[in-house]
Tab-separated table of C-alpha atoms and ligand atoms in Angstrom:
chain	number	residue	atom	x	y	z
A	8	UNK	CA	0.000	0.000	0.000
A	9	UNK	CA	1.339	3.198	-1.265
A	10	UNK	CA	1.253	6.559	0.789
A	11	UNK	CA	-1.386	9.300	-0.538
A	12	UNK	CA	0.430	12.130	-1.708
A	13	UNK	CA	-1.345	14.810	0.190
A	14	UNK	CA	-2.019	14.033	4.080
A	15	UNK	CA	-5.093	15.687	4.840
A	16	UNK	CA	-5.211	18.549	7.779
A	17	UNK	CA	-6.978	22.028	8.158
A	18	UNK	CA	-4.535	23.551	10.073
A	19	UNK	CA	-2.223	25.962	9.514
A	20	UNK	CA	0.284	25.476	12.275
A	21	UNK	CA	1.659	22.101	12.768
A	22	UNK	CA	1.205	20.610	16.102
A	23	UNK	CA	1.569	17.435	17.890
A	24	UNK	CA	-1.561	16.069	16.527
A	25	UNK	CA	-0.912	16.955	12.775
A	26	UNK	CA	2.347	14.942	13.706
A	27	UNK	CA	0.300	12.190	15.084
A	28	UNK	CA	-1.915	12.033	12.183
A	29	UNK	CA	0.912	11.910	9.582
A	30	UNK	CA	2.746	9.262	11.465
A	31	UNK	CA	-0.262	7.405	11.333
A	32	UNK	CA	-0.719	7.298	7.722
A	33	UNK	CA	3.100	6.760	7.201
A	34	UNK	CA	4.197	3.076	6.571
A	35	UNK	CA	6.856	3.540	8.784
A	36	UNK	CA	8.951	6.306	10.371
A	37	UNK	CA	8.501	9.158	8.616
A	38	UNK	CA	10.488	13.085	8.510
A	39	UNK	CA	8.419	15.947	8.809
A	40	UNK	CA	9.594	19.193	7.460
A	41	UNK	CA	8.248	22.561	8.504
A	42	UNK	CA	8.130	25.238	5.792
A	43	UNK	CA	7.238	27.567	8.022
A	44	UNK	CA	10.283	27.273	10.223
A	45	UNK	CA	12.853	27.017	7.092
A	46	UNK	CA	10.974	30.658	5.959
A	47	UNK	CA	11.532	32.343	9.216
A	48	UNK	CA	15.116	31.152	9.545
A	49	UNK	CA	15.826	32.469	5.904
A	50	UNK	CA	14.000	35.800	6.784
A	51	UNK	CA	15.854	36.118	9.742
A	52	UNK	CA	19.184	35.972	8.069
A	53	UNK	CA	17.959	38.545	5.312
A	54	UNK	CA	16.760	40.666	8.353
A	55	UNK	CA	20.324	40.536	10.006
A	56	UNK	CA	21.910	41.519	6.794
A	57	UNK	CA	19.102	44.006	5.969
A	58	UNK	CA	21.993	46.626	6.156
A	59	UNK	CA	23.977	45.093	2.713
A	60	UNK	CA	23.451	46.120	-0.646
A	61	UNK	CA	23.965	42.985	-2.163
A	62	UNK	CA	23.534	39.768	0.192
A	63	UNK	CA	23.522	36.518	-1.378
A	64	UNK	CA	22.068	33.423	0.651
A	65	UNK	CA	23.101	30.137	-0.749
A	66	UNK	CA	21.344	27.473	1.040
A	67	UNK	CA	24.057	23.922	1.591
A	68	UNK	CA	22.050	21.345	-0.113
A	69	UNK	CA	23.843	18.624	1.408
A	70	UNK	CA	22.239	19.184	4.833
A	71	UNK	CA	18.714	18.098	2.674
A	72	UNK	CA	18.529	17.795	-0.709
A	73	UNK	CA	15.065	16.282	-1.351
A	74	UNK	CA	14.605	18.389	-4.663
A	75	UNK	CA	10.670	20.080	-2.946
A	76	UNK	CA	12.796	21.298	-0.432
A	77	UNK	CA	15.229	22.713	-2.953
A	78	UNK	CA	12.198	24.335	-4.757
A	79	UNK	CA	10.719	25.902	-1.509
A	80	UNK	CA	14.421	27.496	-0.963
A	81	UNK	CA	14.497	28.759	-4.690
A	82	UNK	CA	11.321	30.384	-4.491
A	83	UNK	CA	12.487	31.913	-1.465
A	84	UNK	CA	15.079	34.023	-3.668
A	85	UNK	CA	17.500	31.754	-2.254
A	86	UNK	CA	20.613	30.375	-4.206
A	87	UNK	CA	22.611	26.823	-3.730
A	88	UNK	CA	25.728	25.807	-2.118
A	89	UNK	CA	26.685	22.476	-4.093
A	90	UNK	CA	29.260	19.813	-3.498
A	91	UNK	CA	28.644	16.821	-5.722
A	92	UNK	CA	27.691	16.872	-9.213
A	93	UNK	CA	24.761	15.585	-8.427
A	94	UNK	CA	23.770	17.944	-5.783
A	95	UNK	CA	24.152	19.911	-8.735
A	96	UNK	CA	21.486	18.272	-10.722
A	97	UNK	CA	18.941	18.363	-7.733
A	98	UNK	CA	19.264	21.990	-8.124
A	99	UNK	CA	18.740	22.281	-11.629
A	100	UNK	CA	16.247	20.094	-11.696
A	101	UNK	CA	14.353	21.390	-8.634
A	102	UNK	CA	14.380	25.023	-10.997
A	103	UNK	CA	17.611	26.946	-9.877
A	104	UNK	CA	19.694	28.508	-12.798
A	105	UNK	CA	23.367	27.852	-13.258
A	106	UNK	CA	24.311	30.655	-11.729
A	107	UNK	CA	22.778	31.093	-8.688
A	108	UNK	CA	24.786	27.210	-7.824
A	109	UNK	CA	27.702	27.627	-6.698
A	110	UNK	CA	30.028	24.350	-6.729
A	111	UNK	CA	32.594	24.332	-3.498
A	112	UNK	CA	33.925	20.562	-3.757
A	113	UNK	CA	36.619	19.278	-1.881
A	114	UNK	CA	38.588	16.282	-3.328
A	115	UNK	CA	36.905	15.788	-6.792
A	116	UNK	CA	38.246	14.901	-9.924
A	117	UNK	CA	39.212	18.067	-13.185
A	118	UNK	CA	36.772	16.403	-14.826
A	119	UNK	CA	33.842	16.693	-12.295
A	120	UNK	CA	35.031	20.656	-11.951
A	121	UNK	CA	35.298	20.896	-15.668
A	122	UNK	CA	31.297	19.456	-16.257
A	123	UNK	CA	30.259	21.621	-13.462
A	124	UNK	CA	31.557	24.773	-14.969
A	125	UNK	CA	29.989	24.112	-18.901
A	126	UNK	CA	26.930	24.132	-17.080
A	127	UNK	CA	27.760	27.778	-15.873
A	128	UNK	CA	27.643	27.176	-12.010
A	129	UNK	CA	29.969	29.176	-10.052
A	130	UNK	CA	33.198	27.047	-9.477
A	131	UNK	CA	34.805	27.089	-5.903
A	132	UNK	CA	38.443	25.632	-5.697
A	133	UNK	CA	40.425	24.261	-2.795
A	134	UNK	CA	43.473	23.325	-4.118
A	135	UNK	CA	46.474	24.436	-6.195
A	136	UNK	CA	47.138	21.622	-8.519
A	137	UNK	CA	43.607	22.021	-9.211
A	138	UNK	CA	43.564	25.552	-9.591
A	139	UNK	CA	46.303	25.638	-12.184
A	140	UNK	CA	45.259	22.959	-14.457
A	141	UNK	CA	41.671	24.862	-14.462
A	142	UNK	CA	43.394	28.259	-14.552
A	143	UNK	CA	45.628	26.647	-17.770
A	144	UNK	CA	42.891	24.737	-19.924
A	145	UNK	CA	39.847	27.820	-18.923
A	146	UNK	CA	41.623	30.853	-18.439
A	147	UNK	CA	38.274	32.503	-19.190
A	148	UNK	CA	36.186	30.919	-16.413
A	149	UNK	CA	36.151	32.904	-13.595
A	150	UNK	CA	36.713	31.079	-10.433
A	151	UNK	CA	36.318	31.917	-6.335
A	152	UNK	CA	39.001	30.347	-4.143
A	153	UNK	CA	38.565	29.017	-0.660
A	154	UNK	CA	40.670	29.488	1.408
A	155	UNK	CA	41.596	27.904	5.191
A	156	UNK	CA	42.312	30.747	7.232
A	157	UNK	CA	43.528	28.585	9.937
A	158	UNK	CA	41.040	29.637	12.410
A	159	UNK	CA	39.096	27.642	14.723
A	160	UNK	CA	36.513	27.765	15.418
A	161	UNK	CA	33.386	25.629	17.738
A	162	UNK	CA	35.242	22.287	19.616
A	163	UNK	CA	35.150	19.263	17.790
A	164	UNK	CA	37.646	18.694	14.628
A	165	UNK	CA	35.400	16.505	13.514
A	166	UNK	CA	33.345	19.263	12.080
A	167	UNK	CA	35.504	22.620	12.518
A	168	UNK	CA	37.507	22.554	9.017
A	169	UNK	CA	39.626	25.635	9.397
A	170	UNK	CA	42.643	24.220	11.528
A	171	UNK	CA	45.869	23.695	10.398
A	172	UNK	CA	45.650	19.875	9.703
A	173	UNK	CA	42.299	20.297	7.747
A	174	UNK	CA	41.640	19.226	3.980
A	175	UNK	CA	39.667	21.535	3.296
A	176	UNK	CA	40.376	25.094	1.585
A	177	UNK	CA	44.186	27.044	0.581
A	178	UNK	CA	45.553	27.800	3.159
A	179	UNK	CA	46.320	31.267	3.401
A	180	UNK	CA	50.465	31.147	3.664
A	181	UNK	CA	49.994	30.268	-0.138
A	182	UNK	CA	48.201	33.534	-1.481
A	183	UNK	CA	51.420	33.912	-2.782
A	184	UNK	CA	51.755	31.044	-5.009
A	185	UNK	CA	47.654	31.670	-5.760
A	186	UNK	CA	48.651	35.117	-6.888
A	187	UNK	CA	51.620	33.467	-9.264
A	188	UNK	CA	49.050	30.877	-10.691
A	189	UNK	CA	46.532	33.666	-11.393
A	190	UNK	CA	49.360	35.497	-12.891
A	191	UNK	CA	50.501	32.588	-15.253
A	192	UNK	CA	47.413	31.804	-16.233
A	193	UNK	CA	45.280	34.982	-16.769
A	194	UNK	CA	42.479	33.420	-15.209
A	195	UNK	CA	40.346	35.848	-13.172
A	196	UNK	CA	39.166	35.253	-9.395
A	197	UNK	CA	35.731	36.499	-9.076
A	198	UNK	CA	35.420	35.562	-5.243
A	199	UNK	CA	37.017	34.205	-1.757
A	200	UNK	CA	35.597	31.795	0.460
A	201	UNK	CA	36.128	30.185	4.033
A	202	UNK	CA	33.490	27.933	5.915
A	203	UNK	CA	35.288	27.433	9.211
A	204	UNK	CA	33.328	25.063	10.794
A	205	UNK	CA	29.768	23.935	11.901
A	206	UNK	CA	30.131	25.808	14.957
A	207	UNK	CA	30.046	29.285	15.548
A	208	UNK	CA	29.976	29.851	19.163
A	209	UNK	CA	32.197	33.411	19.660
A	210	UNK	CA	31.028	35.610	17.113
A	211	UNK	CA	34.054	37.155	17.974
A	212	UNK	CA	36.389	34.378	16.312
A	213	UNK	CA	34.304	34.548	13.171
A	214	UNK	CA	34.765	38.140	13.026
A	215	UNK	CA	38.363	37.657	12.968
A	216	UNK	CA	38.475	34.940	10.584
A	217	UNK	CA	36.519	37.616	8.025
A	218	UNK	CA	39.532	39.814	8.500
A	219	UNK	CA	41.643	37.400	7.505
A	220	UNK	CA	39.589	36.805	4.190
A	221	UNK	CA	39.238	40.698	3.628
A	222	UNK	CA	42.733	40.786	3.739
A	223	UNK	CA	43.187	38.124	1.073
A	224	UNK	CA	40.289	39.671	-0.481
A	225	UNK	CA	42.330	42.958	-1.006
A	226	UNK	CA	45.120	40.906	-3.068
A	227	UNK	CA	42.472	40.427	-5.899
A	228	UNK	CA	41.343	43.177	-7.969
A	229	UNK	CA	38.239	41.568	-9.969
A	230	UNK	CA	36.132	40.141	-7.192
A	231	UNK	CA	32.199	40.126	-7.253
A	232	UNK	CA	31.559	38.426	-4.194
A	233	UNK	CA	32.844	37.445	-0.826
A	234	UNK	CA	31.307	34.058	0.905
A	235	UNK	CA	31.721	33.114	4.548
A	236	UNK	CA	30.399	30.300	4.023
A	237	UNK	CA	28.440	28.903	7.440
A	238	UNK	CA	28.507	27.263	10.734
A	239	UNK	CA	26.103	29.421	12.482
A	240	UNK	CA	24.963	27.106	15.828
A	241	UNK	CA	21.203	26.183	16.277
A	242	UNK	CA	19.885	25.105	19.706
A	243	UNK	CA	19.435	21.227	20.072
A	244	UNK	CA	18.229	21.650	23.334
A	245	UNK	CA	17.425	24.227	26.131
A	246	UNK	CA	20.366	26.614	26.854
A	247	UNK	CA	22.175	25.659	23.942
A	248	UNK	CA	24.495	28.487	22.678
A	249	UNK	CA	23.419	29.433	19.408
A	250	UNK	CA	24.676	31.610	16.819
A	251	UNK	CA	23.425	35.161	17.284
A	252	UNK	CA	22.909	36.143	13.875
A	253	UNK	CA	21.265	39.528	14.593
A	254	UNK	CA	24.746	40.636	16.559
A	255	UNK	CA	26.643	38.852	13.574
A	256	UNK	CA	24.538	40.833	11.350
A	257	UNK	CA	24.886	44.396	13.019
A	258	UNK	CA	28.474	44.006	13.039
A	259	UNK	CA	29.826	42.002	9.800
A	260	UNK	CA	27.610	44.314	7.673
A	261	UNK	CA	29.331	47.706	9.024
A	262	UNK	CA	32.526	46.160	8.699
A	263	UNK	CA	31.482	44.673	5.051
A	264	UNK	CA	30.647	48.415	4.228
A	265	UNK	CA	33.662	49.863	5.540
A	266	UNK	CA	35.850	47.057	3.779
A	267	UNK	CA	33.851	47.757	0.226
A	268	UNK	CA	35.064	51.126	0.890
A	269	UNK	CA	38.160	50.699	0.674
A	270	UNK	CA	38.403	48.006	-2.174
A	271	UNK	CA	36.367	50.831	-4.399
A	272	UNK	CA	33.432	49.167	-5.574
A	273	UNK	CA	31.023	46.990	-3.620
A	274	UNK	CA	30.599	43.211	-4.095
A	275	UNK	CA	28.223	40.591	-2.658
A	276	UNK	CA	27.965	39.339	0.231
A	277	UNK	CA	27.523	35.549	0.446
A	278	UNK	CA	26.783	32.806	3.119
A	279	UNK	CA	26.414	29.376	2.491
A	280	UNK	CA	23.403	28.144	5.421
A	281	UNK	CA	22.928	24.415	5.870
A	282	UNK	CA	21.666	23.100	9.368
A	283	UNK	CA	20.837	26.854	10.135
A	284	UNK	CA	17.779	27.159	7.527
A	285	UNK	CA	16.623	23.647	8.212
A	286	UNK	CA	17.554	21.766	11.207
A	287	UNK	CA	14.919	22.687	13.453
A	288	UNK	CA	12.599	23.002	10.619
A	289	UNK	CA	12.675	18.751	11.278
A	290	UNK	CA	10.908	15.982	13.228
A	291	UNK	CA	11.678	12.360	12.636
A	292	UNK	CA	9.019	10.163	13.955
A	293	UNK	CA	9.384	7.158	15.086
A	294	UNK	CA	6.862	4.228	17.272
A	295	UNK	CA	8.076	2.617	20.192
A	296	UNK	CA	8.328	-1.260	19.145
A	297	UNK	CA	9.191	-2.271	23.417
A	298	UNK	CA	9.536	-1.353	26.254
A	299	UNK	CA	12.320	-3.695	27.945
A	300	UNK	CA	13.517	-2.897	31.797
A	301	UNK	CA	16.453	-4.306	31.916
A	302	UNK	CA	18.844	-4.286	35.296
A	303	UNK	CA	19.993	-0.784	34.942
A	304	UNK	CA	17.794	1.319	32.623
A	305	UNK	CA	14.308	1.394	30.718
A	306	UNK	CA	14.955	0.860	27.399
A	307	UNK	CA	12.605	2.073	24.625
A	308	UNK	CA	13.052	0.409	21.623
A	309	UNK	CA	11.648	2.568	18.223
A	310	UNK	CA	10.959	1.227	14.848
A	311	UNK	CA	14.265	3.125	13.388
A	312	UNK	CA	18.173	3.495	14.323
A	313	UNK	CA	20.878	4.719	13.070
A	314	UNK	CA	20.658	3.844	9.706
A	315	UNK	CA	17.534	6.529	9.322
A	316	UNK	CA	19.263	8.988	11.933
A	317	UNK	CA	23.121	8.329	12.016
A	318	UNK	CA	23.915	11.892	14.195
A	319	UNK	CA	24.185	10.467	18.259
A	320	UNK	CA	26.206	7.828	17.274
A	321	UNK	CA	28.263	9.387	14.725
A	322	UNK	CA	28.768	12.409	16.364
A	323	UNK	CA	27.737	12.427	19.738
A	324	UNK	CA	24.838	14.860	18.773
A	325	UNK	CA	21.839	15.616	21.633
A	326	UNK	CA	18.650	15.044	19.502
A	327	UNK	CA	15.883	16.066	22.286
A	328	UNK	CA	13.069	13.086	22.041
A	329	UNK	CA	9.591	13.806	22.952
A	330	UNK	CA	6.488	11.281	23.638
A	331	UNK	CA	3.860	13.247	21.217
A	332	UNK	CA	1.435	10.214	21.998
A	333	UNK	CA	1.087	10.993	25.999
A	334	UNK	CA	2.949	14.589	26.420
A	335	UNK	CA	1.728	15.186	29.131
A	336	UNK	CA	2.592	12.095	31.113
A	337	UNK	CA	4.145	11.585	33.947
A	338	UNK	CA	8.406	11.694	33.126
A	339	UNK	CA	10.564	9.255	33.860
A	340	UNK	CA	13.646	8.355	32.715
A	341	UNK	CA	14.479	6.117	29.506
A	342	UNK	CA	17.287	5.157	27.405
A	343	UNK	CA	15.668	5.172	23.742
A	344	UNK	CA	17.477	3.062	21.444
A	345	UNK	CA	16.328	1.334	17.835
A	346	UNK	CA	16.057	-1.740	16.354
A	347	UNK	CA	19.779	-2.291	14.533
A	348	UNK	CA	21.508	-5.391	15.637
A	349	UNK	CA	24.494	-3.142	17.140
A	350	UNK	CA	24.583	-0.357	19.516
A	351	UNK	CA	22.097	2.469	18.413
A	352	UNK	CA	21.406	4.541	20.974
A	353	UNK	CA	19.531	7.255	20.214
A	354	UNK	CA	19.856	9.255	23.981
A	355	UNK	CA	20.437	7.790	27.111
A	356	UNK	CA	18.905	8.567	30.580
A	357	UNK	CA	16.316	10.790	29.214
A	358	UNK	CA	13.729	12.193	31.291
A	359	UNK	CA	10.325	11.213	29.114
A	360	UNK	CA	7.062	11.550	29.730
A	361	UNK	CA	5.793	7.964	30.734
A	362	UNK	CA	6.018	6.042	27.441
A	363	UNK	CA	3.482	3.053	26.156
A	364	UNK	CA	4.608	0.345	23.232
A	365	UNK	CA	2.793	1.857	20.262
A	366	UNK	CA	3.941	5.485	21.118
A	367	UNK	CA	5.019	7.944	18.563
A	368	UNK	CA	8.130	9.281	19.672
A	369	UNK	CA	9.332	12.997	17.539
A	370	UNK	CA	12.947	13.825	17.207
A	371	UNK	CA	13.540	17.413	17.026
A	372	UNK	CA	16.116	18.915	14.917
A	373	UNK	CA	16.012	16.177	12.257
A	374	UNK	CA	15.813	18.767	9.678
A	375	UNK	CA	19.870	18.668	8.994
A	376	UNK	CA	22.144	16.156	7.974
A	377	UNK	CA	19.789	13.091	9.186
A	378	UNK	CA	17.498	12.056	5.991
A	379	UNK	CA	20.103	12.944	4.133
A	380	UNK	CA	22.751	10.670	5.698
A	381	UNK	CA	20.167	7.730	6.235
A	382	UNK	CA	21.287	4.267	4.786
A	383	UNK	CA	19.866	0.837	4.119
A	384	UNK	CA	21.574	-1.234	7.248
A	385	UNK	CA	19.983	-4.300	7.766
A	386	UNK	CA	18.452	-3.769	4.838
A	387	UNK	CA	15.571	-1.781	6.207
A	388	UNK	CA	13.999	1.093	4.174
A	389	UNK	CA	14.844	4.973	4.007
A	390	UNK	CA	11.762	6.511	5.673
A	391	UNK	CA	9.525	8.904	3.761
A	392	UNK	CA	9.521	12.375	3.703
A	393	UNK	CA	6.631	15.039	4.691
A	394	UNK	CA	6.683	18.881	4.030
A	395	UNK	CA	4.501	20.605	6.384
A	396	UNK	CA	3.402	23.609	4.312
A	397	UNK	CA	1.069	25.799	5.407
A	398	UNK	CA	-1.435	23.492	7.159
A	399	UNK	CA	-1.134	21.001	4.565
A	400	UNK	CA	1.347	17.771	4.421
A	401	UNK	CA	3.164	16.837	1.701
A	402	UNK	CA	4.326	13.756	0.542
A	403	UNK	CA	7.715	14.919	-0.516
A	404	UNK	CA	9.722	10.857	-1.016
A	405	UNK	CA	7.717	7.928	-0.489
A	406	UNK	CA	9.188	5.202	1.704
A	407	UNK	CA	10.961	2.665	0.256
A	408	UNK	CA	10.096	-0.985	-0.689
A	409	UNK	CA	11.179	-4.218	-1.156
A	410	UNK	CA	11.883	-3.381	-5.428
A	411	UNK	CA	13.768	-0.141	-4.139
A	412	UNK	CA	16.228	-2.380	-1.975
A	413	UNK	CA	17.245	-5.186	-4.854
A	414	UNK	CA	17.204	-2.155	-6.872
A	415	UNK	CA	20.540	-2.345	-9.047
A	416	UNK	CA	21.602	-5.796	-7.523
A	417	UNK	CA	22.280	-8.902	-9.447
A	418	UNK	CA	21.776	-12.329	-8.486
A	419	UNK	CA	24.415	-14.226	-9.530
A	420	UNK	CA	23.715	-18.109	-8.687
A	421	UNK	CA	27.318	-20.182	-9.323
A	422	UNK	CA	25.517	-23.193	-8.254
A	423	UNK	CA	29.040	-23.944	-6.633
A	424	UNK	CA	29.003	-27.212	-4.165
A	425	UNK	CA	30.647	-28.205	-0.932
A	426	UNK	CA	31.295	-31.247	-0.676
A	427	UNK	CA	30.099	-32.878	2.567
B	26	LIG	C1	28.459	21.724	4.869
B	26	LIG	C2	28.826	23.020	4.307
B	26	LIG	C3	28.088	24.155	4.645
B	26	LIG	C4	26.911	24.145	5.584
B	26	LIG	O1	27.292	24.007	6.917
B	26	LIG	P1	26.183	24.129	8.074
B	26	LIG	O2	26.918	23.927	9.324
B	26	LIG	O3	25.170	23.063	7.829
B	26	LIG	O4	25.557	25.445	7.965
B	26	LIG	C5	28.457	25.343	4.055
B	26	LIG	N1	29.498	25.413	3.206
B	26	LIG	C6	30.222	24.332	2.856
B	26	LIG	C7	31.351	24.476	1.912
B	26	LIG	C8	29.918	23.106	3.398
B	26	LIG	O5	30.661	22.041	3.068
């Protein structure tokens, strides 16, 4: 039995029992994306800029790429932050033109760059081999560089890619040999890049990391944009730090203005928004399979693990689970966990209002980097995909089935014996 495509509601704000009501018509788990919440988080950041002539938001597909979630951004007026080919194709697909994409890569092949940049997407390189043999065969490409300003910035390496030992960007001892390419080439650098991390949490260090790329910025004399690329913090649960953007806003633009000043003309400023615009946009819902006491916890077991929502045990990430079915229970304390045969636990000691088997249990923040990093271990389904938009849900990926999973695989029978 196949989802319907449009889950019927009258509401216009989604609440626990629109939540209820989609998980109930969902096969499975199912992710539940609020449009309203991605709108507000994009105004916001056009609000905190408000004081820029040209801002350019260019939403990080990677953090969700389901292409009706691509076409709510677009029609937003925002642009795309790519980094696969095929992220590339979502976009195009989903409506963006070729130039408001703009390709920042890390680690892919000429050719990949090369197919990127017919298209007429904006190319972003990282690397000086890479940057010459472009510079050489398409002097008449523009490109932006990114560079590593060797800054760092939130706590875990894991995710902050502006240190010293990172992969990711030139690092900014070798403007000099950038300048010399650029030079021997003729090819024209039409912007500079960081993205420093996933973690603002001093504005402060941020702020100094722009001066660094102003200062490299000032080395090139045909730029049309400047990109800081991202990291601002979102809450995952109460008294998180989070990014202020407003006090970013108020005092990156001034200093934007003052720096366009002095470089003569002004130029664009970019930002590159991933978990930002969408993470708590997200719920991932999930039903409790057991309840198992065991001799030192309560364990409650959901239908999922980490193969639809790889984040605790990958990173260590807080994901704050609520009991939507009996909210206001009684709380007491459970370790949730899913059904992979391996560790999955999904939080651990959480206080939880009293949960039943047959309880939906939401996941908040699920809007970033969780459908999209969702797998097929033990051969289980990807869940299915709901955008809440205004008071209506929308079937946005239907669950997979059994076809979907021997999809692309070949049984091969060798009809090879062992002998007893
Ligand atoms: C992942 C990524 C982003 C988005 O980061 P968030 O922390 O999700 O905002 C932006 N720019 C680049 C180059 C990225 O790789």
């Amino acid at each position: 039995m196949d989802l319907i495509p449009t889950f019927e509601s009258n509401l216009r704000v989604m609440t626990h029992s629109d939540l209820i009501s989609i998980a109930e018509q969902a096969e499975g788990p199912v992710y539940v994306y609020d449009a309203a919440k991605i709108q507000s988080q994009y105004q916001r950041l056009v609000n905190a800029f408000s004081g820029v002539e040209k801002l350019k938001i260019n939403y990080a597909c990677k953090a969700l790429s389901n292409v009706s979630v691509l076409k709510l951004m677009q029609n937003m007026g925002s642009g795309l932050d790519t980094v696969s080919i095929q992220e590339v194709l979502l976009g195009l697909r989903a409506g963006f033109k070729p130039a408001d994409i703009i390709f920042t890569p890390n680690g892919v092949s000429l050719e990949e760059i090369e197919t990127v940049a017919e298209m007429g997407v904006q190319i972003n390189i990282d690397n000086l081999s890479i940057l010459e043999q472009f510079g050489t065969k398409h002097p008449n490409v523009p490109v932006c560089i990114r560079i590593n300003p060797h800054v760092m910035a939130g706590g875990n390496s894991n995710i902050s890619v502006g240190h010293i030992d990172s992969k990711f960007g030139i690092s900014i001892h070798q403007i000099p040999h950038v300048l010399r390419i650029v030079e021997n080439t003729n090819m024209r650098i039409n912007g500079v890049h960081m993205h420093t991390g996933s973690d603002i949490l001093d504005i402060e260090v941020f702020l100094h990391a722009s001066e660094i790329l102003f200062n490299t910025a000032l080395q090139f004399k045909d730029l049309s944009f400047i990109d800081f690329g991202s990291g601002f913090k979102v809450p995952y649960r109460e008294g998180d730090i989070e990014t202020n953007i407003e006090e970013l806003g108020e005092k990156l633009s001034q200093r934007f203005k003052a720096f366009c000043e002095t470089y003569g003309r002004p130029l664009e400023l970019a930002f590159e928004p991933g978990k930002f615009l969408v993470s708590q946009a997200g719920y991932f819902l999930t039903k409790v399979n057991a309840v198992k006491q065991t001799t030192s916890t309560v364990f409650a077991q959901v239908d999922s693990g980490f193969n639809h929502l790889i984040r605790p045990m990958l990173y260590n990430s807080y994901h704050e689970i609520v009991n939507i079915s009996n909210p206001e229970g009684k709380e007491r304390f459970y370790t949730v966990v899913g059904y992979i045969c391996e560790t999955d636990t999904f939080g651990s000691n959480r206080k939880i209002a009293e949960i039943s088997e047959g309880d939906i249990m939401a996941f908040h923040n699920a809007g970033a980097y969780c459908f999209a990093m969702a797998s097929n271990y033990n051969s289980r389904y990807r869940p299915a995909e709901v955008l809440w938009h205004e008071g209506e849900a929308h079937l946005i990926r239907k669950q997979e089935n059994f076809e979907d999973l021997m999809q692309n695989q070949i049984l091969v029978d060798f009809k090879d014996k062992i002998e007893a």
